[in-house]
Short mmCIF file of C-alpha atoms in Angstrom, two decimals:
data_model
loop_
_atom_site.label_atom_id
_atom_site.label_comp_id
_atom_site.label_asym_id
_atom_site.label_seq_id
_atom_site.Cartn_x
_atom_site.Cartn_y
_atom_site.Cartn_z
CA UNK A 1 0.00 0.00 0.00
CA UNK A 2 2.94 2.49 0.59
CA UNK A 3 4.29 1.74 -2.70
CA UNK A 4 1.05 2.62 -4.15
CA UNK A 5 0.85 5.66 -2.33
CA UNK A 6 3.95 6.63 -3.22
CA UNK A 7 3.35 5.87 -7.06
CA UNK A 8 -0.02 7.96 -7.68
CA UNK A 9 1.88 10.90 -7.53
CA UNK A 10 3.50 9.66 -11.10
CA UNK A 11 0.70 7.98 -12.36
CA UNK A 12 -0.28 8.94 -16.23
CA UNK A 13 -2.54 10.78 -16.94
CA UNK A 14 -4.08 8.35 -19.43
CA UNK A 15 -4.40 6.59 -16.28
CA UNK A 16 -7.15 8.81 -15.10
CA UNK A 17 -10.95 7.59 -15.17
CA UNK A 18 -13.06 9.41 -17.66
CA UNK A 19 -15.21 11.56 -15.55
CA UNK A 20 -16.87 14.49 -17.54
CA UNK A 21 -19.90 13.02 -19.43
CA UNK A 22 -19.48 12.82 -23.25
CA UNK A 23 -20.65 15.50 -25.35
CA UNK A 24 -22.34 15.42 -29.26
CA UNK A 25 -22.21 18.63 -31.02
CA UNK A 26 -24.36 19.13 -33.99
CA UNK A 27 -23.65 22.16 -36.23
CA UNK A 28 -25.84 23.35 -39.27
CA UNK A 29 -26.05 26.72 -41.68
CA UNK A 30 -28.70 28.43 -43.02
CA UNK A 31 -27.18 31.70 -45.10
CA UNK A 32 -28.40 34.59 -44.91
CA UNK A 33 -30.86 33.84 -42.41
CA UNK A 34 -31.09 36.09 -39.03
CA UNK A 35 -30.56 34.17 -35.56
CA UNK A 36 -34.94 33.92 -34.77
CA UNK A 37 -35.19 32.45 -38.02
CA UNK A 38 -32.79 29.75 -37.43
CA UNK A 39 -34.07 29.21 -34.60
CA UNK A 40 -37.46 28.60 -35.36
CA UNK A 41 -36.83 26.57 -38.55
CA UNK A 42 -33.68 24.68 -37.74
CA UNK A 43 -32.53 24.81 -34.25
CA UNK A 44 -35.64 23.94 -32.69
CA UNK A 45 -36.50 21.38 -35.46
CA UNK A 46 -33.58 19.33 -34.63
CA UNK A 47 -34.09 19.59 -31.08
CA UNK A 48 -37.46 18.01 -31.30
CA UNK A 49 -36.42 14.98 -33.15
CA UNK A 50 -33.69 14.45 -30.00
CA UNK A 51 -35.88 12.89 -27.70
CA UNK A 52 -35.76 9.73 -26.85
CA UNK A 53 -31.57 9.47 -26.88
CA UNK A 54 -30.22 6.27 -24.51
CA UNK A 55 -28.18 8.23 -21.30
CA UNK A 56 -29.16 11.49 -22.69
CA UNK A 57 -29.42 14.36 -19.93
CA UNK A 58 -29.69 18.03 -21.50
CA UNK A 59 -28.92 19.19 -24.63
CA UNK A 60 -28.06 23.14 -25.04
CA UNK A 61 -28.17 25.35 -28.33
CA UNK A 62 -27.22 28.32 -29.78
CA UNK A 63 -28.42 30.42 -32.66
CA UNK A 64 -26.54 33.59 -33.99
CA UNK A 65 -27.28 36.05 -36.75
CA UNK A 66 -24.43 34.90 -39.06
CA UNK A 67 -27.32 32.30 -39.78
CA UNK A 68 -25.26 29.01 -37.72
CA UNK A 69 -26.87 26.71 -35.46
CA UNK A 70 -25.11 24.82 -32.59
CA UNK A 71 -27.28 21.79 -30.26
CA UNK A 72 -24.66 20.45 -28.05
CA UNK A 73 -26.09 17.36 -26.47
CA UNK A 74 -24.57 16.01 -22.58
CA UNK A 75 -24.95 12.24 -21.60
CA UNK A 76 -24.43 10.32 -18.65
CA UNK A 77 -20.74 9.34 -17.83
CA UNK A 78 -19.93 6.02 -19.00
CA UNK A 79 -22.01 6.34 -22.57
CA UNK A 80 -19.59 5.19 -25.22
CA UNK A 81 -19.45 8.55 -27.29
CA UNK A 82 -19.44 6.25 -30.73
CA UNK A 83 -22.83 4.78 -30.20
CA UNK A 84 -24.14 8.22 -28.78
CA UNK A 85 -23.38 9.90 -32.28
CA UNK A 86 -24.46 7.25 -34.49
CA UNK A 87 -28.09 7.68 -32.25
CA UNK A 88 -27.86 11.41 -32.64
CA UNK A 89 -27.25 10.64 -36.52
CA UNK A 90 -30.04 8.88 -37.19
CA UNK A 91 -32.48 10.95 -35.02
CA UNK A 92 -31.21 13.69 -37.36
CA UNK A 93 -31.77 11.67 -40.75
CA UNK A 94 -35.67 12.08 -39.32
CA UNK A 95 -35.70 15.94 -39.20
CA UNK A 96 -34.00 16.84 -42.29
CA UNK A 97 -37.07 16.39 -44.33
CA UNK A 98 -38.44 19.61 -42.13
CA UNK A 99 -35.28 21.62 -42.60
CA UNK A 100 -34.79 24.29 -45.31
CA UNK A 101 -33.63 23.00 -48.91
CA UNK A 102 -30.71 25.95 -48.25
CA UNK A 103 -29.66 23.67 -44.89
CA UNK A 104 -29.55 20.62 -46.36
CA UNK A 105 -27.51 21.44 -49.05
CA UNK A 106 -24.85 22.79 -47.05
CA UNK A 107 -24.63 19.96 -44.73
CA UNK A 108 -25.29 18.98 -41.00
CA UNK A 109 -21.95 17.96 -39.12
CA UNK A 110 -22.36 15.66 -35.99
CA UNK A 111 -19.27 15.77 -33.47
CA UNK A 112 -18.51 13.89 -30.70
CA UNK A 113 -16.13 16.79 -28.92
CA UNK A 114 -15.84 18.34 -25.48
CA UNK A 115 -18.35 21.68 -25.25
CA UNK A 116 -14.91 23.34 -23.85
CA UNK A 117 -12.01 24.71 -25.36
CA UNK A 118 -8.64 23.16 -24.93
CA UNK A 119 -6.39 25.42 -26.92
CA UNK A 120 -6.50 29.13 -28.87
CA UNK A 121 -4.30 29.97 -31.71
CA UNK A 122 -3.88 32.97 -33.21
CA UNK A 123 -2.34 33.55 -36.43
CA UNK A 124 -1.32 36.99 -37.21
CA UNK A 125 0.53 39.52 -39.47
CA UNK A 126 2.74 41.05 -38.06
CA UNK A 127 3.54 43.93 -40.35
CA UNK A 128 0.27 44.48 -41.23
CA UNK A 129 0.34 43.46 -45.17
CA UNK A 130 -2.05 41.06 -45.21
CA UNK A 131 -5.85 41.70 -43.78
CA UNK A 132 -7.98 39.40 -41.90
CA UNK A 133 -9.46 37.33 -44.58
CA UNK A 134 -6.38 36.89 -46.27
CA UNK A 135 -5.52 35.11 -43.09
CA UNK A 136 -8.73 33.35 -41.99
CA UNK A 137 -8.71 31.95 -45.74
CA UNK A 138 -5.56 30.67 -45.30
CA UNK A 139 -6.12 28.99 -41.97
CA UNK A 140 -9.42 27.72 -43.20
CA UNK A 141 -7.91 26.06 -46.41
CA UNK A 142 -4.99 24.70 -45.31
CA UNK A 143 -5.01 24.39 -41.50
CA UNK A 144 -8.15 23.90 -39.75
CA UNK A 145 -8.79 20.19 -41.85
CA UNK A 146 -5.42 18.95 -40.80
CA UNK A 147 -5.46 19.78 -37.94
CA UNK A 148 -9.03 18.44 -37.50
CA UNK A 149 -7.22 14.96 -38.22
CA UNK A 150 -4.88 15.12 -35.48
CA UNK A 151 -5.92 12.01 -32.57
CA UNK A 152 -7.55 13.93 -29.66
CA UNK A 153 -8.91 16.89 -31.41
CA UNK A 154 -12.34 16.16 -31.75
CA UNK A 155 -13.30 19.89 -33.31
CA UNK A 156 -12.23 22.36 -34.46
CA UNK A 157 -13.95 26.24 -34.96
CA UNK A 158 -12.59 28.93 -37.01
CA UNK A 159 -12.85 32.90 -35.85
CA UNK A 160 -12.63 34.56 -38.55
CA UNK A 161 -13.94 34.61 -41.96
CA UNK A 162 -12.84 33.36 -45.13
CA UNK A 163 -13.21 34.79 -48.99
CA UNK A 164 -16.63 33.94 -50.72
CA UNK A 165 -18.42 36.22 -54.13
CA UNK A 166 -20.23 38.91 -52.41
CA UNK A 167 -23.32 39.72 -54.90
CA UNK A 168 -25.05 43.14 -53.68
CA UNK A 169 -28.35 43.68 -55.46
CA UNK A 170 -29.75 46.69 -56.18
CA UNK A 171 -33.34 46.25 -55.70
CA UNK A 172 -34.37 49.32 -58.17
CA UNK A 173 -32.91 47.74 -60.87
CA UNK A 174 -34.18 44.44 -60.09
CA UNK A 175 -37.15 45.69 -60.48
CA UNK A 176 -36.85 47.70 -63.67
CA UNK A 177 -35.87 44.24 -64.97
CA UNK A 178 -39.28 42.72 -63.04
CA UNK A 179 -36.65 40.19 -61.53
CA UNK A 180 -36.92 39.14 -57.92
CA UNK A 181 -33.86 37.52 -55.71
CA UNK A 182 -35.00 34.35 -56.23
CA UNK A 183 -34.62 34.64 -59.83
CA UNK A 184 -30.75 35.59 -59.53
CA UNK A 185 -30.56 32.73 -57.01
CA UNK A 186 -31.52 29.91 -59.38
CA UNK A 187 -30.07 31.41 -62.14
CA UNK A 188 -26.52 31.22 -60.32
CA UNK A 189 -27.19 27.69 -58.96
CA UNK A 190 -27.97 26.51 -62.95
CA UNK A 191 -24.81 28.47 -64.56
CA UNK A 192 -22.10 28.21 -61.34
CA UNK A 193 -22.45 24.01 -61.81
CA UNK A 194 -19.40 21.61 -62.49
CA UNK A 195 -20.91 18.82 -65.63
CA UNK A 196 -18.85 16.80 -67.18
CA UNK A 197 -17.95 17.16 -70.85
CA UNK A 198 -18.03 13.34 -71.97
CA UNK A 199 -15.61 11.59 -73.90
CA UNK A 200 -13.94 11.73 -77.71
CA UNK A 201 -14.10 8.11 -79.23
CA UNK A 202 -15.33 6.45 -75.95
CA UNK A 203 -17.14 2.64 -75.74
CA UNK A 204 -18.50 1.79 -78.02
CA UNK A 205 -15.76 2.75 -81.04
CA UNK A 206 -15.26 2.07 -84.53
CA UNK A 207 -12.44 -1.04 -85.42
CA UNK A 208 -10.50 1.84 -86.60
CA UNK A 209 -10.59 4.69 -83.77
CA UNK A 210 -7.24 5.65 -82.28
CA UNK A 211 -7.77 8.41 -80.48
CA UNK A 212 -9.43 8.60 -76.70
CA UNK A 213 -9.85 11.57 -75.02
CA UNK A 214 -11.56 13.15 -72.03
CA UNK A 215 -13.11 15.90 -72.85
CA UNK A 216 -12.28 18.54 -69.21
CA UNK A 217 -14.96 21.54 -69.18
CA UNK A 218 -14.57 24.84 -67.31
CA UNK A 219 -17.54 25.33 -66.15
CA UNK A 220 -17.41 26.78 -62.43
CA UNK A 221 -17.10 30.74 -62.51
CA UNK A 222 -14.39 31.48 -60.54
CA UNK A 223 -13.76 35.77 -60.77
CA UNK A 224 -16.17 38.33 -60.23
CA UNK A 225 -16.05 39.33 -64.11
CA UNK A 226 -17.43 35.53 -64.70
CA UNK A 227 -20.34 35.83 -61.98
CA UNK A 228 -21.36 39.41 -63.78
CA UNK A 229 -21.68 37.63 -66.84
CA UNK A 230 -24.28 35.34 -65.77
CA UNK A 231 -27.36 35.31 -67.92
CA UNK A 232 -30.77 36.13 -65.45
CA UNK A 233 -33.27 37.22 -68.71
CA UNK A 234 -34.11 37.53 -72.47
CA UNK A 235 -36.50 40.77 -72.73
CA UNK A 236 -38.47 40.83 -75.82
CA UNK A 237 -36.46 43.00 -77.91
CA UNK A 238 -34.29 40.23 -77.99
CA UNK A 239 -31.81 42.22 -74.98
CA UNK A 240 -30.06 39.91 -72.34
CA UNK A 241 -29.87 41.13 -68.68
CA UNK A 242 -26.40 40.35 -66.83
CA UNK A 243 -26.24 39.89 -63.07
CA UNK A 244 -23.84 42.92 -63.56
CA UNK A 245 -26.96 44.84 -65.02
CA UNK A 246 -28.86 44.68 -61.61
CA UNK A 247 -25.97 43.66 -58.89
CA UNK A 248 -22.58 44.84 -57.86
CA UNK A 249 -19.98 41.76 -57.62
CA UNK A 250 -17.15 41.18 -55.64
CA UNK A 251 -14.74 38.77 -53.96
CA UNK A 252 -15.22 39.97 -50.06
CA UNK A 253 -15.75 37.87 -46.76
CA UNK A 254 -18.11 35.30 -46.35
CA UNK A 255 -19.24 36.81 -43.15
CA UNK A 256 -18.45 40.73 -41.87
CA UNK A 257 -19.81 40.34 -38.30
CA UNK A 258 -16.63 38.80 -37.13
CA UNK A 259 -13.21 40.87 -36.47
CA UNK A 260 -9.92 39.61 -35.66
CA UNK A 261 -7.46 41.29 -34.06
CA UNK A 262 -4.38 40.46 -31.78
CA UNK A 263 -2.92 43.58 -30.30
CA UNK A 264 -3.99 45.57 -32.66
CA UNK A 265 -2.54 43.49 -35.40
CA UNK A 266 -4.73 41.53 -38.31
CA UNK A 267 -5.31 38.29 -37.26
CA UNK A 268 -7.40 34.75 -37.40
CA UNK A 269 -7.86 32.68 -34.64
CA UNK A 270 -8.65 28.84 -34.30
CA UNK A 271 -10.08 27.06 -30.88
CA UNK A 272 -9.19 23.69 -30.76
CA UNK A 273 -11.98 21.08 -28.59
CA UNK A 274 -10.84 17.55 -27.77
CA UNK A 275 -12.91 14.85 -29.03
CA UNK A 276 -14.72 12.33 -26.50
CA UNK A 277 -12.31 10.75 -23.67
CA UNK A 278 -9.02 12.45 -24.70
CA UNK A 279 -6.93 13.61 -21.71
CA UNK A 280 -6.39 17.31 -21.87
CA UNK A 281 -2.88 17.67 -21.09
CA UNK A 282 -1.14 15.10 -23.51
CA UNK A 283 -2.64 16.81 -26.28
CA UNK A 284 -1.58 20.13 -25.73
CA UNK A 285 1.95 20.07 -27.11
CA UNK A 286 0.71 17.52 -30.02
CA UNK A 287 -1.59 20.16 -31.14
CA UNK A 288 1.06 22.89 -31.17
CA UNK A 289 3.47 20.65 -33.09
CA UNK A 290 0.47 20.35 -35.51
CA UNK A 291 0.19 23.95 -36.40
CA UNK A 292 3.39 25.00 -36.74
CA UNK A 293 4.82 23.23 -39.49
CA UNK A 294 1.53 24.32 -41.49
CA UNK A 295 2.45 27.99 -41.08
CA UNK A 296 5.49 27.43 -43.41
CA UNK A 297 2.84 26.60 -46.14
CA UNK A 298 1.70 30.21 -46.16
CA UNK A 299 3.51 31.82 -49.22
CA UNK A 300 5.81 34.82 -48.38
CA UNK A 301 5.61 33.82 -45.43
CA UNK A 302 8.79 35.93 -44.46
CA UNK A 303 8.19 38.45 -46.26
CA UNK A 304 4.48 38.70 -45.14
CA UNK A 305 5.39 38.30 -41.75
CA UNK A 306 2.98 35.63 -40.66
CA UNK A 307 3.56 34.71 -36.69
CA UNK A 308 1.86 31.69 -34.64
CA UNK A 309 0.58 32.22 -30.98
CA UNK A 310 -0.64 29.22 -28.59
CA UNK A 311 -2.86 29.65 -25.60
CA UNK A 312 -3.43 26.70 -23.80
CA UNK A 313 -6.77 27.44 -22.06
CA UNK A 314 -6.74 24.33 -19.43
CA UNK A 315 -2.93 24.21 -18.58
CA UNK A 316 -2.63 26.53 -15.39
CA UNK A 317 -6.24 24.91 -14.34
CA UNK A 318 -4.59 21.23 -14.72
CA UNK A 319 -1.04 22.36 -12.98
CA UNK A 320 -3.33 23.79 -9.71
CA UNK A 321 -5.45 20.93 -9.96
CA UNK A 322 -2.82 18.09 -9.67
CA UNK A 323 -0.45 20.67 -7.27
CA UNK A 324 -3.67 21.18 -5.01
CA UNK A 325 -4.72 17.42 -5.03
CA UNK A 326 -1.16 15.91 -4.10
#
């Protein structure tokens, strides 16, 4: 028994029991829509079609304005997280025939991550020559899905905003044109679409044919001169209406209600959750050594001046904890 006694004070922390309950996070979009309206018609549709979850005890949610929905769901300690989110999966496969067509096409993700944050990290620029989409872009492109990957991460969220076509209509001239948004809308979804272009001399071929070729078509807009160009109507004098006609285009964020800053400086930040029954503190240096090597990936990066801070959010709290407790 005194050896044992003696020993705790060493003992792993992988050795510890799992003691906070498990935690499902389920995230969904709805753009452009304002936080009441996500609310009514997403947040509270998928937290109606929860019920009924084995070990489930309260479930939580959040709706903001930048039209994102968030229903974190707590069981009892000792549910196995796996089976927990492939129950909160299929509950969900029962409410997506009430969610909006624009929520279901963007996608629903189910995560089985800790509701707190284990780690902040901000990437910034320190002379000031890139802005804060240039950054969150960046990060959101080439970091946050690797890093997503690493064991023991089980999320992670993105502050800051990336690049996306900003179309601003002019509603006088939409309605010179008698056009309506939802005209523009479908018109973009039928002309912005990747087809395929078929094949030269494919199956089945004459004895004689030689030549075989794929045929590759560009047919995803990707500049703001190529979105203006899109066709929304024919009038009758045989005139065509351009979304450039009736809308101002532009590459800009995807969302403006979010801004970065660290010290003063332009910046992007990513918070980094553990997934299910990861211990904090062995993860924290393994998801440092996962960003940095990333940052080198950013090009001119010396010349751009493009820094990496860490702030681990639970390391004083575990140091106190384990000082306090021996």
């Amino acid at each position: 028994m005194l050896a044992g006694g003696l020993a705790i004070m060493n003992l792993p922390v992988a050795q510890y029991p799992q003691i906070a309950p498990p935690t499902i996070t389920v995230s969904a979009t709805y753009p452009g829509a304002d936080a009441q309206t996500v609310e009514d018609s997403v947040t509270q549709v998928i937290e109606q079609n929860m019920n009924g979850l084995d070990g489930l005890m309260y479930m939580s949610s959040t709706s903001d304005a930048a039209g994102n929905a968030s229903i974190t769901l707590t069981f009892e300690t000792g549910t196995s997280p796996d089976i927990a989110q492939v129950q909160v999966q299929n509950k969900l496969q029962l409410a997506m025939p009430s969610l909006p067509e624009a929520v279901q096409q963007q996608g629903i993700s189910v995560d089985k991550s800790s509701s707190n944050i284990l780690m902040v990290a901000a990437f910034i620029s320190d002379n000031g020559s890139l802005n804060q989409y240039d950054i969150a872009d960046y990060v959101a492109s080439n970091i946050k899905d690797p890093l997503s990957r690493t064991a023991g991460v089980g999320s992670v969220q993105l502050f800051g905003s990336e690049y996306a076509m900003r179309i601003w209509l002019d509603p006088q001239k939409l309605n010179k044109y008698n056009l309506v948004p939802s005209d523009v809308i479908s018109q973009i979804k039928v002309q912005n679409n990747q087809i395929s272009g078929g094949q030269l001399g494919g199956m089945p071929q004459a004895a004689d044919q030689q030549l075989n070729a794929s045929i590759i078509v560009q047919t995803r807009l990707q500049t703001p001169e190529e979105f203006g160009k899109i066709l929304l109507k024919v009038q009758q004098d045989g005139s065509q209406v351009l979304l450039r006609d009736v809308a101002r285009v532009e590459l800009g964020a995807e969302d403006y209600s979010t801004v970065a800053r660290y010290n003063g400086k332009p910046a992007a930040g990513i918070a980094i959750k553990l997934a299910a029954g990861a211990k904090r503190p062995g993860y924290l240096a393994g998801s440092q050594r996962g960003t940095e090597p990333l940052i080198s990936l950013f090009p001119g990066k010396s010349e751009d001046g493009l820094s990496l801070r860490h702030h681990a959010v639970y390391r004083n709290f575990y140091s106190g904890s384990f000082q306090n407790t021996g």
